[in-house]
Coordinates of C-alpha atoms in Angstrom, one line a residue:
X1 CA 26.5 -23.7 -10.6
X2 CA 25.1 -21.8 -13.7
X3 CA 27.1 -24.2 -15.9
X4 CA 25.4 -27.3 -14.2
X5 CA 21.9 -26.0 -14.8
X6 CA 22.2 -25.0 -18.4
X7 CA 23.7 -28.7 -19.2
X8 CA 21.3 -30.3 -21.8
X9 CA 22.3 -34.1 -22.9
X10 CA 20.7 -37.0 -24.6
X11 CA 20.9 -40.2 -23.1
X12 CA 23.6 -39.2 -20.6
X13 CA 26.6 -41.7 -20.0
X14 CA 27.0 -39.9 -16.5
X15 CA 24.9 -37.8 -13.9
X16 CA 25.9 -34.8 -12.1
X17 CA 24.8 -35.0 -8.4
X18 CA 24.3 -31.7 -7.2
X19 CA 24.4 -32.3 -3.5
X20 CA 22.1 -30.1 -1.1
X21 CA 21.1 -27.4 -3.7
X22 CA 21.4 -23.9 -2.2
X23 CA 23.9 -25.3 0.6
X24 CA 26.9 -26.0 -1.6
X25 CA 29.1 -23.3 0.2
X26 CA 28.4 -25.2 3.4
X27 CA 29.0 -28.7 2.2
X28 CA 32.1 -29.2 4.2
X29 CA 30.5 -28.3 7.6
X30 CA 27.6 -30.8 6.5
X31 CA 29.9 -33.5 5.8
X32 CA 30.4 -33.4 9.6
X33 CA 27.1 -35.2 10.8
X34 CA 27.0 -37.3 7.7
X35 CA 30.8 -38.7 8.6
X36 CA 29.7 -39.0 12.2
X37 CA 26.7 -40.9 11.7
X38 CA 28.9 -43.1 9.3
X39 CA 31.2 -43.9 11.9
X40 CA 28.6 -44.6 14.4
X41 CA 26.7 -47.0 11.8
X42 CA 29.9 -49.1 11.4
X43 CA 31.1 -49.3 14.8
X44 CA 27.7 -49.8 16.3
X45 CA 26.1 -52.5 13.8
X46 CA 29.5 -54.2 13.7
X47 CA 29.8 -54.6 17.7
X48 CA 26.0 -55.9 17.9
X49 CA 27.0 -58.7 15.2
X50 CA 30.4 -59.3 17.0
X51 CA 28.4 -59.8 20.3
X52 CA 25.4 -62.0 19.0
X53 CA 28.2 -64.0 17.4
X54 CA 30.1 -64.6 20.5
X55 CA 27.3 -64.8 22.9
X56 CA 25.9 -68.2 22.7
X57 CA 23.2 -67.7 25.2
X58 CA 21.1 -65.2 22.9
X59 CA 21.3 -67.1 19.9
X60 CA 17.6 -67.1 19.0
X61 CA 15.2 -65.7 16.3
X62 CA 15.1 -61.9 17.9
X63 CA 18.8 -61.5 17.7
X64 CA 19.2 -63.2 14.2
X65 CA 16.8 -60.6 13.1
X66 CA 18.7 -58.2 14.7
X67 CA 21.8 -59.5 13.1
X68 CA 20.2 -58.9 9.7
X69 CA 18.7 -55.8 10.5
X70 CA 22.5 -54.6 11.5
X71 CA 23.9 -55.7 8.0
X72 CA 21.0 -54.0 6.4
X73 CA 21.8 -51.0 8.0
X74 CA 25.3 -51.1 7.0
X75 CA 24.7 -51.7 3.3
X76 CA 22.1 -48.6 3.1
X77 CA 24.4 -46.5 4.6
X78 CA 27.4 -47.6 2.8
X79 CA 25.2 -47.1 -0.2
X80 CA 24.8 -43.7 0.4
X81 CA 27.5 -41.9 2.6
X82 CA 30.9 -42.6 0.8
X83 CA 29.5 -41.1 -2.5
X84 CA 27.9 -37.9 -0.2
X85 CA 31.3 -37.4 1.2
X86 CA 33.2 -37.3 -1.7
X87 CA 30.8 -34.6 -3.1
X88 CA 31.0 -33.0 0.2
X89 CA 34.9 -32.8 0.5
X90 CA 36.1 -33.5 -3.3
X91 CA 33.5 -32.1 -5.2
X92 CA 33.1 -35.5 -7.1
X93 CA 30.0 -35.0 -8.5
X94 CA 30.0 -37.2 -11.5
X95 CA 28.4 -40.8 -11.5
X96 CA 28.3 -43.0 -14.3
X97 CA 25.0 -44.0 -15.6
X98 CA 24.9 -47.6 -14.6
X99 CA 26.6 -46.8 -11.2
X100 CA 23.7 -44.3 -10.7
X101 CA 21.1 -47.1 -11.2
X102 CA 23.2 -49.6 -9.3
X103 CA 23.1 -47.1 -6.2
X104 CA 19.0 -46.5 -7.0
X105 CA 18.6 -50.5 -6.7
X106 CA 20.9 -50.9 -3.4
X107 CA 19.3 -47.7 -1.5
X108 CA 15.7 -48.9 -2.5
X109 CA 16.4 -52.8 -2.0
X110 CA 18.0 -52.2 1.7
X111 CA 15.0 -50.0 2.8
X112 CA 12.5 -52.5 1.5
X113 CA 14.4 -55.1 3.2
X114 CA 14.5 -53.4 6.4
X115 CA 10.8 -52.7 6.4
X116 CA 10.5 -56.4 6.1
X117 CA 12.9 -57.1 9.0
X118 CA 10.9 -54.8 11.0
X119 CA 7.7 -57.0 10.2
X120 CA 9.4 -60.3 10.9
X121 CA 10.9 -58.6 14.1
X122 CA 7.1 -58.0 15.2
X123 CA 6.0 -61.4 14.3
X124 CA 8.8 -62.6 16.4
X125 CA 7.6 -60.3 19.6
X126 CA 4.0 -61.7 18.9
X127 CA 4.9 -65.3 19.1
X128 CA 6.9 -64.9 22.0
X129 CA 4.3 -63.0 23.8
X130 CA 0.8 -64.4 23.1
X131 CA 2.3 -68.1 22.6
X132 CA 5.5 -68.4 24.9
X133 CA 5.4 -72.2 25.1
X134 CA 5.3 -72.8 21.0
X135 CA 7.8 -69.7 20.4
X136 CA 10.9 -72.3 20.1
X137 CA 8.7 -74.8 17.8
X138 CA 7.2 -72.0 15.7
X139 CA 10.2 -70.0 15.0
X140 CA 12.9 -72.9 14.4
X141 CA 16.4 -71.9 12.8
X142 CA 15.0 -73.2 9.6
X143 CA 11.9 -70.9 9.7
X144 CA 13.8 -67.9 10.3
X145 CA 16.3 -68.9 7.8
X146 CA 13.1 -69.0 5.2
X147 CA 11.9 -65.9 6.6
X148 CA 15.1 -63.9 6.1
X149 CA 15.5 -65.3 2.4
X150 CA 11.9 -64.3 1.7
X151 CA 12.4 -60.9 3.1
X152 CA 15.8 -60.5 0.8
X153 CA 14.3 -61.9 -2.0
X154 CA 10.9 -59.6 -1.6
X155 CA 13.5 -56.7 -1.3
X156 CA 15.2 -57.4 -4.5
X157 CA 12.0 -58.1 -6.8
X158 CA 10.1 -55.2 -5.6
X159 CA 13.0 -53.0 -6.2
X160 CA 14.1 -54.4 -9.9
X161 CA 11.3 -52.8 -11.7
X162 CA 12.7 -49.1 -10.3
X163 CA 15.9 -50.0 -12.3
X164 CA 14.5 -51.5 -15.4
X165 CA 11.7 -48.6 -16.0
X166 CA 14.4 -46.3 -15.1
X167 CA 16.7 -47.5 -17.8
X168 CA 14.1 -47.6 -20.5
X169 CA 13.4 -43.9 -20.7
X170 CA 15.1 -41.5 -22.9
X171 CA 17.0 -38.6 -21.0
X172 CA 16.9 -35.5 -22.9
X173 CA 17.1 -32.6 -20.8
X174 CA 19.6 -31.7 -18.1
X175 CA 21.7 -34.6 -16.2
X176 CA 21.7 -32.9 -12.8
X177 CA 20.3 -34.6 -10.0
X178 CA 19.3 -32.4 -7.2
X179 CA 20.3 -34.8 -4.6
X180 CA 23.4 -36.6 -2.8
X181 CA 22.2 -39.9 -4.3
X182 CA 20.5 -41.4 -7.1
X183 CA 16.9 -41.4 -5.7
X184 CA 14.5 -43.0 -7.7
X185 CA 11.9 -40.0 -8.6
X186 CA 14.4 -37.7 -9.0
X187 CA 16.4 -39.5 -11.8
X188 CA 12.9 -40.3 -13.6
X189 CA 12.1 -36.8 -13.4
X190 CA 14.9 -36.1 -15.7
X191 CA 13.6 -38.4 -18.4
X192 CA 11.8 -37.0 -21.4
X193 CA 8.3 -38.5 -22.3
X194 CA 5.7 -40.3 -20.4
X195 CA 7.0 -42.1 -17.2
X196 CA 3.9 -42.4 -15.2
X197 CA 4.8 -46.0 -15.1
X198 CA 7.6 -45.5 -12.9
X199 CA 5.7 -42.7 -10.9
X200 CA 2.7 -45.1 -10.4
X201 CA 5.0 -48.2 -9.5
X202 CA 6.8 -46.0 -6.8
X203 CA 3.6 -45.0 -5.6
X204 CA 2.2 -48.5 -5.4
X205 CA 5.0 -50.0 -3.3
X206 CA 4.9 -47.0 -0.8
X207 CA 1.1 -47.1 -0.4
X208 CA 0.5 -50.8 -0.9
X209 CA 3.6 -53.1 0.0
X210 CA 5.0 -50.8 2.8
X211 CA 1.6 -50.1 4.0
X212 CA 1.0 -53.8 4.3
X213 CA 4.0 -53.8 6.4
X214 CA 2.8 -51.3 8.8
X215 CA -0.6 -53.0 8.9
X216 CA 0.9 -56.3 10.0
X217 CA 2.9 -54.6 12.4
X218 CA -0.2 -52.6 14.0
X219 CA -2.2 -55.9 14.0
X220 CA 0.7 -57.9 15.5
X221 CA 1.0 -55.0 18.4
X222 CA -2.7 -55.1 19.2
X223 CA -2.4 -58.8 19.8
X224 CA 0.7 -58.2 21.7
X225 CA -1.0 -55.3 24.0
X226 CA -4.2 -57.3 24.7
X227 CA -1.8 -60.3 26.0
X228 CA 0.2 -57.7 28.1
X229 CA -2.9 -56.2 29.7
X230 CA -4.3 -59.7 30.6
X231 CA -1.1 -60.2 32.8
X232 CA -1.9 -60.3 36.5
X233 CA 0.4 -57.7 37.8
X234 CA 1.9 -54.3 36.9
X235 CA 5.5 -55.5 37.1
X236 CA 4.7 -58.5 34.7
X237 CA 3.2 -56.2 32.4
X238 CA 6.0 -53.6 32.5
X239 CA 8.6 -56.3 32.0
X240 CA 6.8 -58.0 29.0
X241 CA 6.4 -54.5 27.1
X242 CA 10.1 -53.7 28.0
X243 CA 10.7 -56.6 25.5
X244 CA 9.3 -54.6 22.9
X245 CA 10.3 -51.0 23.4
X246 CA 13.5 -51.2 21.6
X247 CA 11.6 -52.5 18.4
X248 CA 8.9 -50.0 18.7
X249 CA 11.6 -47.2 18.5
X250 CA 13.0 -48.6 15.4
X251 CA 9.9 -48.6 13.8
X252 CA 9.0 -45.1 14.6
X253 CA 12.7 -44.1 13.6
X254 CA 12.3 -45.8 10.2
X255 CA 8.7 -45.6 9.3
X256 CA 6.9 -41.9 10.4
X257 CA 10.0 -40.0 8.5
X258 CA 10.4 -42.2 5.7
X259 CA 6.6 -42.0 4.9
X260 CA 6.4 -38.3 5.5
X261 CA 9.7 -37.6 3.2
X262 CA 8.6 -40.1 0.3
X263 CA 5.1 -38.7 0.0
X264 CA 6.3 -34.9 0.1
X265 CA 8.8 -35.5 -2.5
X266 CA 6.5 -37.0 -4.6
X267 CA 3.5 -34.8 -4.3
X268 CA 5.1 -31.6 -3.8
X269 CA 5.2 -29.4 -6.9
X270 CA 7.5 -26.7 -5.6
X271 CA 11.2 -27.1 -5.1
X272 CA 12.0 -27.7 -1.5
X273 CA 14.1 -25.4 0.9
X274 CA 17.4 -26.6 1.0
X275 CA 16.9 -27.4 4.6
X276 CA 14.2 -30.0 3.8
X277 CA 16.3 -31.6 1.4
X278 CA 19.0 -31.9 3.7
X279 CA 16.8 -33.4 6.2
X280 CA 15.7 -35.8 3.9
X281 CA 19.1 -37.0 2.9
X282 CA 19.9 -37.5 6.8
X283 CA 17.0 -39.5 7.2
X284 CA 18.6 -42.2 5.0
X285 CA 21.5 -42.3 7.4
X286 CA 20.2 -41.6 10.6
X287 CA 18.2 -45.2 11.2
X288 CA 21.5 -47.2 10.5
X289 CA 23.2 -45.1 13.4
X290 CA 20.3 -44.8 15.9
X291 CA 19.3 -48.8 15.6
X292 CA 22.8 -49.8 17.3
X293 CA 22.2 -47.4 19.9
X294 CA 18.5 -48.3 20.6
X295 CA 19.1 -52.0 21.0
X296 CA 22.5 -51.4 22.9
X297 CA 20.8 -49.3 25.6
X298 CA 17.3 -50.8 25.7
X299 CA 18.3 -54.8 25.2
X300 CA 19.6 -56.1 28.5
X301 CA 21.4 -58.8 26.9
X302 CA 23.3 -56.6 24.5
X303 CA 23.8 -53.7 27.0
X304 CA 25.2 -56.1 29.3
X305 CA 27.7 -57.5 27.1
X306 CA 28.7 -54.1 25.8
X307 CA 29.3 -53.0 29.3
X308 CA 31.6 -56.2 30.1
X309 CA 33.5 -55.8 27.0
X310 CA 34.4 -52.1 27.9
X311 CA 34.9 -52.8 31.5
X312 CA 37.3 -55.7 30.8
X313 CA 39.1 -54.0 28.3
X314 CA 39.7 -50.7 30.7
X315 CA 40.9 -53.0 33.2

């Protein structure tokens, strides 16, 4: 490892992904949970996509957004895990500079898209509960398509400056990225000169744009809870709230750890301990593996279809 740490380069054609600094000897074992979560991600999300495609009775805004969430989770996990496993198992640490920036783009793009999808799902729940008679007229297939395109376009446009700014900087120090992937700030910290534009833009995206997403979700759920508590019976309130539980769990899994790791990684001056780096990396692959489990267990239509599939297959 001393050779890596002493490497000095000027505008490198490749970077070296260090993996989990301090836990290199345990990489083979660390690969097991990453590989397991990736398999769960692939199987779970493809299962949800197949169920929604086959089951015509659940074709509606909620399930269209769920399919979009599944595709985003597949993209996010695939942007990180295959390269991580190659580091763990084959010590394949090198990554081309352009490939590094491409990975950076897709990781941050998928994260931004997922945040937007969770907002869209909150709006869907708000309309379904607060304006049930207008749900089918307000959220038509054309409207859902426009929302989906807007979410994807927003993700790409917000993420593009990360890459463009990172490409502008000169890299005259080490080419060691102390991570499993080309995270934005970990790459920028390797650059020479004044890189405050990248840092400030990243902070703007984190606090303003993603903060707005959380704000819209909170406002939506305040209105939803008001509508739920106005229902006449306890059973009606529980049944209505039950339609939101899977979405709420996805929000908690995605936003709370993401906000913590983004802020701690940006403001902590000391090098974080290896375990914290490991947990921060696992955060990126946990939501994609947990979301299909959450929706498979808590969404009645998805759960029933999965049970029917496995029982029928077993028979």
